[in-house]
Tab-separated table of C-alpha atoms in Angstrom:
chain	number	residue	atom	x	y	z
A	1	ASN	CA	-0.012	0.081	-0.030
A	2	ALA	CA	1.091	3.533	-0.533
A	3	GLY	CA	-0.550	5.114	2.258
A	4	VAL	CA	-1.651	8.413	1.458
A	5	THR	CA	-0.262	9.991	-1.079
A	6	GLN	CA	-0.066	14.103	-2.041
A	7	THR	CA	1.570	16.132	-5.528
A	8	PRO	CA	2.800	18.143	-6.126
A	9	LYS	CA	5.907	18.036	-2.977
A	10	PHE	CA	6.431	22.148	-4.106
A	11	GLN	CA	4.376	25.099	-5.468
A	12	VAL	CA	4.928	28.197	-5.593
A	13	LEU	CA	1.831	30.906	-7.023
A	14	LYS	CA	1.371	34.135	-7.972
A	15	THR	CA	-1.195	35.998	-5.878
A	16	GLY	CA	-5.218	35.518	-7.984
A	17	GLN	CA	-3.924	31.423	-9.375
A	18	SER	CA	-5.681	29.248	-9.122
A	19	MET	CA	-4.576	25.117	-8.344
A	20	THR	CA	-5.526	22.089	-7.070
A	21	LEU	CA	-3.445	19.765	-4.241
A	22	GLN	CA	-3.956	16.374	-5.106
A	23	CYS	CA	-4.502	14.018	-2.030
A	24	ALA	CA	-4.957	9.642	-3.006
A	25	GLN	CA	-5.380	6.965	-0.753
A	26	ASP	CA	-5.378	3.154	-1.511
A	27	MET	CA	-6.848	1.997	2.495
A	28	ASN	CA	-10.377	2.543	1.430
A	29	HIS	CA	-10.716	5.248	4.258
A	30	GLU	CA	-13.811	6.494	4.305
A	31	TYR	CA	-12.776	10.128	5.956
A	32	MET	CA	-10.272	12.365	4.444
A	33	SER	CA	-9.133	15.721	5.877
A	34	TRP	CA	-7.289	18.344	4.864
A	35	TYR	CA	-4.863	20.554	7.348
A	36	ARG	CA	-2.510	23.621	7.029
A	37	GLN	CA	0.273	23.672	9.597
A	38	ASP	CA	1.562	27.434	9.819
A	39	PRO	CA	4.619	28.229	12.266
A	40	GLY	CA	3.464	28.553	16.153
A	41	MET	CA	-0.287	27.446	14.813
A	42	GLY	CA	-0.518	23.604	15.043
A	43	LEU	CA	-2.680	21.935	11.992
A	44	ARG	CA	-5.454	23.240	11.401
A	45	LEU	CA	-8.822	21.447	9.668
A	46	ILE	CA	-9.983	23.100	6.523
A	47	HIS	CA	-12.393	20.556	5.138
A	48	TYR	CA	-12.788	17.392	5.051
A	49	SER	CA	-15.133	14.405	4.588
A	50	VAL	CA	-17.121	11.348	5.539
A	51	GLY	CA	-17.488	9.274	2.130
A	52	ALA	CA	-17.384	10.076	-1.396
A	53	GLY	CA	-20.144	12.531	-2.726
A	54	ILE	CA	-19.688	14.062	1.477
A	55	THR	CA	-17.750	17.556	2.329
A	56	ASP	CA	-17.739	19.498	4.766
A	57	GLN	CA	-16.125	22.744	6.252
A	58	GLY	CA	-13.740	22.509	8.781
A	59	GLU	CA	-11.928	25.458	10.911
A	60	VAL	CA	-10.545	27.210	7.942
A	61	PRO	CA	-12.036	26.971	4.807
A	62	ASN	CA	-12.111	30.315	3.089
A	63	GLY	CA	-10.464	30.495	-0.389
A	64	TYR	CA	-10.474	26.812	-0.690
A	65	ASN	CA	-12.728	24.503	-2.274
A	66	VAL	CA	-13.016	20.399	-2.099
A	67	SER	CA	-15.199	17.716	-4.114
A	68	ARG	CA	-15.136	14.301	-2.957
A	69	SER	CA	-15.639	11.919	-6.303
A	70	THR	CA	-14.300	8.456	-5.387
A	71	THR	CA	-13.467	7.008	-2.132
A	72	GLU	CA	-9.661	6.618	-3.240
A	73	ASP	CA	-9.728	11.286	-4.190
A	74	PHE	CA	-9.962	14.086	-2.395
A	75	PRO	CA	-8.378	17.572	-4.267
A	76	LEU	CA	-7.841	20.624	-2.511
A	77	ARG	CA	-8.930	23.391	-4.613
A	78	LEU	CA	-7.122	27.131	-4.332
A	79	LEU	CA	-9.478	29.526	-6.333
A	80	SER	CA	-7.955	32.293	-6.245
A	81	ALA	CA	-4.259	31.567	-4.106
A	82	ALA	CA	-3.603	35.001	-1.487
A	83	PRO	CA	0.164	35.302	0.441
A	84	SER	CA	-2.133	34.133	3.598
A	85	GLN	CA	-2.409	30.607	1.857
A	86	THR	CA	1.453	30.306	2.247
A	87	SER	CA	1.683	26.618	3.812
A	88	VAL	CA	2.568	23.233	3.990
A	89	TYR	CA	-0.810	21.666	3.612
A	90	PHE	CA	-1.593	18.305	4.536
A	91	CYS	CA	-3.951	15.243	3.626
A	92	ALA	CA	-5.208	12.797	5.843
A	93	SER	CA	-7.555	9.903	6.415
A	94	SER	CA	-8.911	7.194	9.033
A	95	LEU	CA	-11.287	4.701	8.539
A	96	TRP	CA	-14.376	6.099	9.191
A	97	LEU	CA	-14.997	9.744	11.284
A	98	ALA	CA	-14.105	8.796	14.830
A	99	ALA	CA	-12.541	10.490	17.648
A	100	TYR	CA	-10.764	7.523	18.189
A	101	ASN	CA	-9.407	6.548	15.547
A	102	GLU	CA	-5.973	6.788	14.395
A	103	GLN	CA	-5.208	9.519	11.513
A	104	PHE	CA	-2.879	8.515	8.282
A	105	PHE	CA	-0.811	11.534	6.939
A	106	GLY	CA	0.560	12.323	3.578
A	107	PRO	CA	4.061	13.854	3.272
A	108	GLY	CA	2.340	17.021	2.557
A	109	THR	CA	2.986	19.937	-0.146
A	110	ARG	CA	4.581	23.016	0.767
A	111	LEU	CA	2.810	26.046	-1.109
A	112	THR	CA	4.139	29.394	-1.915
A	113	VAL	CA	2.215	32.342	-2.740
A	114	LEU	CA	3.829	35.658	-4.278
B	1	ALA	CA	-13.927	25.020	23.647
B	2	GLN	CA	-12.131	21.960	23.752
B	3	SER	CA	-7.633	22.603	23.713
B	4	VAL	CA	-4.341	21.053	23.760
B	5	THR	CA	-1.482	22.664	24.680
B	6	GLN	CA	2.203	21.954	24.131
B	7	PRO	CA	4.048	24.163	26.840
B	8	ASP	CA	7.462	23.637	24.996
B	9	ILE	CA	7.702	25.055	21.416
B	10	HIS	CA	11.599	23.583	21.207
B	11	ILE	CA	13.550	21.317	23.298
B	12	THR	CA	16.881	20.266	23.081
B	13	VAL	CA	18.531	16.546	24.707
B	14	SER	CA	22.169	15.166	24.218
B	15	GLU	CA	21.709	12.094	23.022
B	16	GLY	CA	21.440	8.853	25.697
B	17	ALA	CA	19.017	11.163	27.623
B	18	SER	CA	15.836	11.385	28.763
B	19	LEU	CA	13.379	12.669	27.453
B	20	GLU	CA	9.679	14.364	28.343
B	21	LEU	CA	7.675	16.319	26.578
B	22	ARG	CA	4.853	17.579	28.010
B	23	CYS	CA	1.023	17.900	26.594
B	24	ASN	CA	-2.281	19.316	28.530
B	25	TYR	CA	-5.388	19.149	27.635
B	26	SER	CA	-8.707	20.813	28.195
B	27	TYR	CA	-11.945	18.567	27.425
B	28	GLY	CA	-15.119	17.901	30.277
B	29	ALA	CA	-14.709	13.906	29.256
B	30	THR	CA	-11.900	11.856	29.444
B	31	PRO	CA	-10.564	12.528	25.823
B	32	TYR	CA	-8.641	10.009	22.888
B	33	LEU	CA	-5.477	10.876	22.937
B	34	PHE	CA	-2.526	10.411	20.597
B	35	TRP	CA	0.646	11.855	19.928
B	36	TYR	CA	1.817	11.920	16.365
B	37	VAL	CA	5.891	12.288	15.381
B	38	GLN	CA	6.711	14.334	11.830
B	39	SER	CA	10.002	13.891	10.774
B	40	PRO	CA	12.072	16.439	8.542
B	41	GLY	CA	9.906	16.643	5.374
B	42	GLN	CA	7.579	14.296	6.310
B	43	GLY	CA	3.631	13.618	7.477
B	44	LEU	CA	2.712	12.643	10.655
B	45	GLN	CA	3.339	9.612	12.248
B	46	LEU	CA	1.423	7.671	14.796
B	47	LEU	CA	3.858	7.271	18.025
B	48	LEU	CA	1.166	5.480	20.457
B	49	LYS	CA	-2.580	6.662	21.455
B	50	TYR	CA	-4.600	6.077	24.450
B	51	PHE	CA	-8.435	5.301	25.011
B	52	SER	CA	-8.921	3.890	28.713
B	53	GLY	CA	-6.997	1.121	30.974
B	54	ASP	CA	-3.732	1.109	31.498
B	55	THR	CA	-3.140	5.032	32.076
B	56	LEU	CA	0.859	4.152	30.875
B	57	VAL	CA	0.672	2.986	27.020
B	58	GLN	CA	3.728	2.118	24.827
B	59	GLY	CA	4.383	3.023	21.514
B	60	ILE	CA	6.900	2.713	18.756
B	61	LYS	CA	10.153	3.725	18.920
B	62	GLY	CA	10.619	3.082	22.265
B	63	PHE	CA	8.400	6.064	23.554
B	64	GLU	CA	5.566	6.023	26.198
B	65	ALA	CA	3.315	8.530	27.678
B	66	GLU	CA	1.385	8.610	31.136
B	67	PHE	CA	-2.238	10.076	31.295
B	68	LYS	CA	-2.875	11.676	34.737
B	69	ARG	CA	-6.379	12.102	34.828
B	70	SER	CA	-6.123	14.962	37.460
B	71	GLN	CA	-3.532	17.250	35.760
B	72	SER	CA	-5.255	16.269	32.237
B	73	SER	CA	-2.106	15.609	31.096
B	74	PHE	CA	-0.609	13.679	28.740
B	75	ASN	CA	3.238	13.801	28.663
B	76	LEU	CA	5.360	11.615	26.427
B	77	ARG	CA	8.443	9.757	27.344
B	78	LYS	CA	11.763	8.228	26.340
B	79	PRO	CA	14.789	6.900	28.852
B	80	SER	CA	17.212	7.554	26.501
B	81	VAL	CA	16.778	9.371	22.998
B	82	HIS	CA	18.458	8.901	19.421
B	83	TRP	CA	19.780	11.139	17.006
B	84	SER	CA	17.359	9.959	14.898
B	85	ASP	CA	14.230	11.101	17.056
B	86	ALA	CA	15.081	14.679	16.011
B	87	ALA	CA	12.068	15.915	15.199
B	88	GLU	CA	8.470	17.915	15.479
B	89	TYR	CA	6.347	16.333	17.735
B	90	PHE	CA	2.171	16.660	18.173
B	91	CYS	CA	-0.064	16.123	21.007
B	92	ALA	CA	-3.479	15.600	19.873
B	93	VAL	CA	-7.088	14.995	21.732
B	94	GLY	CA	-10.152	13.383	19.555
B	95	ALA	CA	-13.613	14.069	21.497
B	96	LEU	CA	-16.736	13.312	20.907
B	97	GLU	CA	-18.682	16.709	21.054
B	98	ASN	CA	-22.307	17.908	20.353
B	99	THR	CA	-21.254	18.398	16.860
B	100	GLY	CA	-19.853	15.337	16.074
B	101	ASN	CA	-16.490	13.881	16.249
B	102	GLN	CA	-13.441	16.332	16.305
B	103	PHE	CA	-10.057	16.691	16.623
B	104	TYR	CA	-7.358	18.975	17.961
B	105	PHE	CA	-3.754	19.426	17.648
B	106	GLY	CA	-0.912	20.631	19.622
B	107	THR	CA	1.183	23.486	18.227
B	108	GLY	CA	3.876	20.889	18.194
B	109	THR	CA	7.427	20.468	20.389
B	110	SER	CA	10.693	20.365	18.015
B	111	LEU	CA	13.228	18.563	19.660
B	112	THR	CA	17.165	18.674	18.825
B	113	VAL	CA	19.015	16.229	20.083
B	114	ILE	CA	23.190	16.796	19.773
B	115	PRO	CA	25.431	13.740	20.029
């Protein structure tokens, strides 16, 4: 199993550009989520999905869109990039959404918005 | 709101020395507690977790953590640190709230190991 994979690993955007961060998992997990990691702030939840066709907002959803057309894939779209979105983005998955379930994380995407 | 506090932003220890990373949480009931490690350039990996029962839990790579309800703490320990333990460590809480299942992460503790 590849686990949770993310592409790209690094990305530089100009303000106003759009892009999609890809996330895929091969563990047949129902729950998938996106976090951003900023210095001194830990991980903050952007969006999450409890299954194909179902998504919901997390703590910091503004400026981001998601969709979940398959169990395996959960892309994150930046609609119009802003410097405040410079961050490291992690995709995570778990069997289902439950407070006791371990989350499996991808290697992250480091995004810089100029 | 629930919260997770890791009071130490950065810790430096000598190789072979013991280690304790602190974690305090705020939650009304007994939460599900996790420690994750993030090696440079990598995603987070689970070290150990506590759900119930024995308050001392063992994890991978020789780590252990002790749940102390009276102190709302879940500190991570290792008797003898190796250079490869240099990484960032995150404490996390899983909580069942009125709004559903939620996860809260601490801000992390960066560990440097000196030879």
